[in-house]
mmCIF file of N, CA and C in Angstrom:
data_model
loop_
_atom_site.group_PDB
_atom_site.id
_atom_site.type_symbol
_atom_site.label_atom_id
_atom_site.label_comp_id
_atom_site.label_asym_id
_atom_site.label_seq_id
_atom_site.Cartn_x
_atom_site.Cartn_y
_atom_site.Cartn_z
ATOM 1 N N UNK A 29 0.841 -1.178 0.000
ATOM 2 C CA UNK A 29 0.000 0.000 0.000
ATOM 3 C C UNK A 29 0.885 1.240 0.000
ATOM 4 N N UNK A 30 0.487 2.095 -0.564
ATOM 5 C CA UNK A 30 0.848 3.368 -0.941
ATOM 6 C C UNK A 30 0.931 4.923 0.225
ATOM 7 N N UNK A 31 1.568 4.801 0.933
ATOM 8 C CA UNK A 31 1.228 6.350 1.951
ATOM 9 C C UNK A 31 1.484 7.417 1.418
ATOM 10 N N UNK A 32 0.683 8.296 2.484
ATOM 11 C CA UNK A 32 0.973 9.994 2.080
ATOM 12 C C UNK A 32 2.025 10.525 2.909
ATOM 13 N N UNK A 33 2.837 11.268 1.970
ATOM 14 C CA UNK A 33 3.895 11.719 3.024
ATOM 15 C C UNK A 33 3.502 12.634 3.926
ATOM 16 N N UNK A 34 4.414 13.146 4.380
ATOM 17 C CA UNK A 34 3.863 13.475 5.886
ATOM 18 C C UNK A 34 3.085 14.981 5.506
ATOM 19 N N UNK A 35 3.546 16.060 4.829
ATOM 20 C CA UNK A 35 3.036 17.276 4.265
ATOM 21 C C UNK A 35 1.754 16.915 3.984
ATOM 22 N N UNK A 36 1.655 16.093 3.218
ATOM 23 C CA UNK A 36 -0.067 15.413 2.285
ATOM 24 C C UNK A 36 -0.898 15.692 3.656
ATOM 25 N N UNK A 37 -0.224 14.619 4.521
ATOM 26 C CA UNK A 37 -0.821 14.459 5.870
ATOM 27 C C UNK A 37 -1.245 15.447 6.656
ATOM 28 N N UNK A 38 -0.335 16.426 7.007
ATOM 29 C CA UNK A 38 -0.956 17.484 7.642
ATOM 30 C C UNK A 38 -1.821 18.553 6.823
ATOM 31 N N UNK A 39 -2.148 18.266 5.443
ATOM 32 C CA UNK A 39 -2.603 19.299 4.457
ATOM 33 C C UNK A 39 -4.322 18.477 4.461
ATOM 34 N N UNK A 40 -3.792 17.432 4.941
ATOM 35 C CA UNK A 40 -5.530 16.559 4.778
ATOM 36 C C UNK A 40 -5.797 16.353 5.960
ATOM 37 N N UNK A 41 -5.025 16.593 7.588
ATOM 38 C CA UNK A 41 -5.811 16.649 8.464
ATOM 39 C C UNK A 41 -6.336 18.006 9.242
ATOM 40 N N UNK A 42 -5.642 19.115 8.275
ATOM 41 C CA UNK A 42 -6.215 20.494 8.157
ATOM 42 C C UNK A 42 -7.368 20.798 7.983
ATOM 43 N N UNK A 43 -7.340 20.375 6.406
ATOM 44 C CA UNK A 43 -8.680 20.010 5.737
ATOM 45 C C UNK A 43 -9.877 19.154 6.561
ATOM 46 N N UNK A 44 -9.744 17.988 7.309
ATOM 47 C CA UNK A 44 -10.384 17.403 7.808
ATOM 48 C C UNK A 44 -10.680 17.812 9.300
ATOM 49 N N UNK A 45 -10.018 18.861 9.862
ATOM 50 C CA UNK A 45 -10.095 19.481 10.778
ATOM 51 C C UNK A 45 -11.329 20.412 10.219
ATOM 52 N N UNK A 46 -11.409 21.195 9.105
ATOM 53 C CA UNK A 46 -12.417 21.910 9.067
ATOM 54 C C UNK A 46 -14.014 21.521 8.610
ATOM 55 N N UNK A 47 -13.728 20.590 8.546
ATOM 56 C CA UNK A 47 -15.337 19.636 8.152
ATOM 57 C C UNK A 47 -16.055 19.320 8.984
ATOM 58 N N UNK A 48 -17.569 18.967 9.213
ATOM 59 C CA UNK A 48 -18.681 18.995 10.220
ATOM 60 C C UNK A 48 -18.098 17.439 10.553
ATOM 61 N N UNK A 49 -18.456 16.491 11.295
ATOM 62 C CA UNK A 49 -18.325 15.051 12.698
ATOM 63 C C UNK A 49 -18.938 14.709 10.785
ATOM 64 N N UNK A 50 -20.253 14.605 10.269
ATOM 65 C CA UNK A 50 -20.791 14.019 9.372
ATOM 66 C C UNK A 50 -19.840 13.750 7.853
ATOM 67 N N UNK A 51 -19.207 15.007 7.595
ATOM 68 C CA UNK A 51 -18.532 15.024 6.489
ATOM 69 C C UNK A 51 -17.293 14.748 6.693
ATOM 70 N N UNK A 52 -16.622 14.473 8.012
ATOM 71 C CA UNK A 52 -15.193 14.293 8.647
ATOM 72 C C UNK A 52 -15.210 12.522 8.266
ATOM 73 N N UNK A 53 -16.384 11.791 8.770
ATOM 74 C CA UNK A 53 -16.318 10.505 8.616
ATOM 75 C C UNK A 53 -16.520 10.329 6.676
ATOM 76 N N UNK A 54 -17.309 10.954 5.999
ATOM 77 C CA UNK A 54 -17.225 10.496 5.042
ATOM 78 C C UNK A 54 -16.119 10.594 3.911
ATOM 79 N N UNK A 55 -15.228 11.656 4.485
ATOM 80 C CA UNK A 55 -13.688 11.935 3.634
ATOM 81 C C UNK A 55 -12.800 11.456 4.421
ATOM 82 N N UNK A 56 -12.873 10.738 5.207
ATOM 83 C CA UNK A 56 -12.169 9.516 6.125
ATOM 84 C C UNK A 56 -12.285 8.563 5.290
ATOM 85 N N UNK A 57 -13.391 8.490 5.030
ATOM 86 C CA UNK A 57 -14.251 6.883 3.968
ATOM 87 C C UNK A 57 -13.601 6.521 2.873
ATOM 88 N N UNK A 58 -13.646 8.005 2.104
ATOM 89 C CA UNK A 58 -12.998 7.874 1.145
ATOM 90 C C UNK A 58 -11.664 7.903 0.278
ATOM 91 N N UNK A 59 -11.150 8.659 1.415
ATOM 92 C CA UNK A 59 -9.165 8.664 1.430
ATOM 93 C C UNK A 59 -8.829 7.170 2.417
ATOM 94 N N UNK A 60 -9.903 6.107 2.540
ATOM 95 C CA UNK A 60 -9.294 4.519 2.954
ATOM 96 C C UNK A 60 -10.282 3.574 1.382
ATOM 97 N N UNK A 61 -10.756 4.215 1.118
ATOM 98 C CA UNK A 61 -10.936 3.534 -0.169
ATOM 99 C C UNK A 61 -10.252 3.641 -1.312
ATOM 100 N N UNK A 62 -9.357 5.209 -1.839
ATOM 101 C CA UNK A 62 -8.334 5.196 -2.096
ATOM 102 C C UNK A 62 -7.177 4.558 -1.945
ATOM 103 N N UNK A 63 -6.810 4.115 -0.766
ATOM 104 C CA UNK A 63 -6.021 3.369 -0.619
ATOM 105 C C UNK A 63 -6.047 1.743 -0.576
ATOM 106 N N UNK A 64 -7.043 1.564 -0.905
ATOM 107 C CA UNK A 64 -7.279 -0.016 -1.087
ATOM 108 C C UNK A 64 -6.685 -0.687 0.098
ATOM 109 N N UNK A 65 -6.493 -1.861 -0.034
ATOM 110 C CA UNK A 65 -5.897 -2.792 1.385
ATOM 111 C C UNK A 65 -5.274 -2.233 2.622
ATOM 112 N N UNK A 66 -5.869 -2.572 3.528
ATOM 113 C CA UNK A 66 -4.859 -1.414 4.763
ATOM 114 C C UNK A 66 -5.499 -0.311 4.733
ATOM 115 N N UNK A 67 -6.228 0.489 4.277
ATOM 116 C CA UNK A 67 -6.280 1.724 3.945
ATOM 117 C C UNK A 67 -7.201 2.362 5.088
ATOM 118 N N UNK A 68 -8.524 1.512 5.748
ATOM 119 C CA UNK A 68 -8.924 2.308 7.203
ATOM 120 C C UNK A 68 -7.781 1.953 8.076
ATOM 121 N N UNK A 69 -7.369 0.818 8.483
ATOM 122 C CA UNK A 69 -5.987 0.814 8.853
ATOM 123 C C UNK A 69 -5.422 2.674 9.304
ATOM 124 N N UNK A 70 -4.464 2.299 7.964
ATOM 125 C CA UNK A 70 -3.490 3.811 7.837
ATOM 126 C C UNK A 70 -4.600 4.963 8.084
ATOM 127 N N UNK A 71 -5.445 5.200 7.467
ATOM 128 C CA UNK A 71 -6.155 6.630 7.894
ATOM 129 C C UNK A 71 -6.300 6.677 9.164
ATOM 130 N N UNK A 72 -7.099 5.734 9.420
ATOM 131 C CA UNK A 72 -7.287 5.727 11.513
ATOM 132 C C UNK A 72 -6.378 6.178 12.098
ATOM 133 N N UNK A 73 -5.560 5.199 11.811
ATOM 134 C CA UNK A 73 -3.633 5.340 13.080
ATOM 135 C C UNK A 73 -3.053 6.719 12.423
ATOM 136 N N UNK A 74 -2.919 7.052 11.641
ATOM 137 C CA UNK A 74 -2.052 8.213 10.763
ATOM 138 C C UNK A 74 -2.717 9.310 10.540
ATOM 139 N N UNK A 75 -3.579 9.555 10.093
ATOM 140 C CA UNK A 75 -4.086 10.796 9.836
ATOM 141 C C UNK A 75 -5.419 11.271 10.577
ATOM 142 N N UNK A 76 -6.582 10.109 10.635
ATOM 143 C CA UNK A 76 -7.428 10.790 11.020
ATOM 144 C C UNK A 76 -7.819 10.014 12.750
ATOM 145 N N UNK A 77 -6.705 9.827 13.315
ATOM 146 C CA UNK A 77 -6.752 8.600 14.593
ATOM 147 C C UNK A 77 -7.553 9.497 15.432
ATOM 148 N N UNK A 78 -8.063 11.047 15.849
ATOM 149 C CA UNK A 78 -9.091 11.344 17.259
ATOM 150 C C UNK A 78 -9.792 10.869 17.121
ATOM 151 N N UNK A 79 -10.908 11.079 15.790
ATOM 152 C CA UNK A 79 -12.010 10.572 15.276
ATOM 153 C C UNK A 79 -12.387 9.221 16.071
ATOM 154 N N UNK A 80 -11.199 8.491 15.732
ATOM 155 C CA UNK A 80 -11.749 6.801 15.616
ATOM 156 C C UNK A 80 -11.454 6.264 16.971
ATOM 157 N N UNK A 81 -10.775 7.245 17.899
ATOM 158 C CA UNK A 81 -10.481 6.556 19.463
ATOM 159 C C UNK A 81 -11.689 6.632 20.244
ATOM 160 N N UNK A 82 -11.660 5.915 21.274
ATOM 161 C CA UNK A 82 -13.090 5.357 21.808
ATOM 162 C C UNK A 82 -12.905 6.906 22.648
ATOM 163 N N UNK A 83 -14.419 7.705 23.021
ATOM 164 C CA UNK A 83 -14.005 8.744 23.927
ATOM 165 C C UNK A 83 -14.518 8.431 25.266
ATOM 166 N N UNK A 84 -13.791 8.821 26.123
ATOM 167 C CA UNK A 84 -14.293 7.856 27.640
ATOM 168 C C UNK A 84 -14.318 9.360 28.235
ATOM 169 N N UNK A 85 -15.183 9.316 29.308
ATOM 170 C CA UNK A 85 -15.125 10.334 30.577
ATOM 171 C C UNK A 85 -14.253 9.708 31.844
ATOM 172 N N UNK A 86 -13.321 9.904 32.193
ATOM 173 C CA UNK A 86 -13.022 9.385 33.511
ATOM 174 C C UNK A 86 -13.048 10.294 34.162
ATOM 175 N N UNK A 87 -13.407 11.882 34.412
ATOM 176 C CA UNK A 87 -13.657 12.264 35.681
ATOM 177 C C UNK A 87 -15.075 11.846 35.902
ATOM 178 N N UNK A 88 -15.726 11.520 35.471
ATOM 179 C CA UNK A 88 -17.562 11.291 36.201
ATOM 180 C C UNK A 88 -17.163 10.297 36.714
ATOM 181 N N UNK A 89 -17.700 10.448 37.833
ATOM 182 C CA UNK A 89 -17.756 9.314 38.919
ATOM 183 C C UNK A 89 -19.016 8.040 38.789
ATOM 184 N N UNK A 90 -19.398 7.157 38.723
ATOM 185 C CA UNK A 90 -20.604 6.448 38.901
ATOM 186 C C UNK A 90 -21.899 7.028 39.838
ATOM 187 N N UNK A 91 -22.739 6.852 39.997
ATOM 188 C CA UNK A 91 -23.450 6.712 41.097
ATOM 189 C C UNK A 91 -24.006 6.176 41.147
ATOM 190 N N UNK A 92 -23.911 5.705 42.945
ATOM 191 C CA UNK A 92 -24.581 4.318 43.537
ATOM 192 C C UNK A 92 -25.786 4.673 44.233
ATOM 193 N N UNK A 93 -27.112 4.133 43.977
ATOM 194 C CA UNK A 93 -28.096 4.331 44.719
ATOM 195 C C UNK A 93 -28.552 3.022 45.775
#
């Protein structure tokens, strides 16, 4: 598989910085279909990885009733 060098990279997570949560996932979609095999792979880990990390709260506490 084919990567973007690193410039590409920060020029497309610029770009993908300025797009709505809706249109962020779908030019995610399509710069890993570009890349054929591997390709959500590399976008996830490399360019577009906040997106795709699980988001957790750890200051809220539980509460027990």
């Amino acid at each position: 598989m084919e990567t973007y060098s690193p410039e590409i990279e920060r020029q497309m997570q610029k770009y993908y910085q300025s797009l709505c949560k809706k249109n962020r996932r779908r030019y995610a979609a399509i710069e890993a279909v570009k890349l054929g095999y591997g390709g959500i792979t590399y976008i996830s880990k490399q360019i577009f990885f906040d997106d795709f990390l699980p988001q957790w709260n750890y200051t809220a506490k539980p509460q027990l009733e």
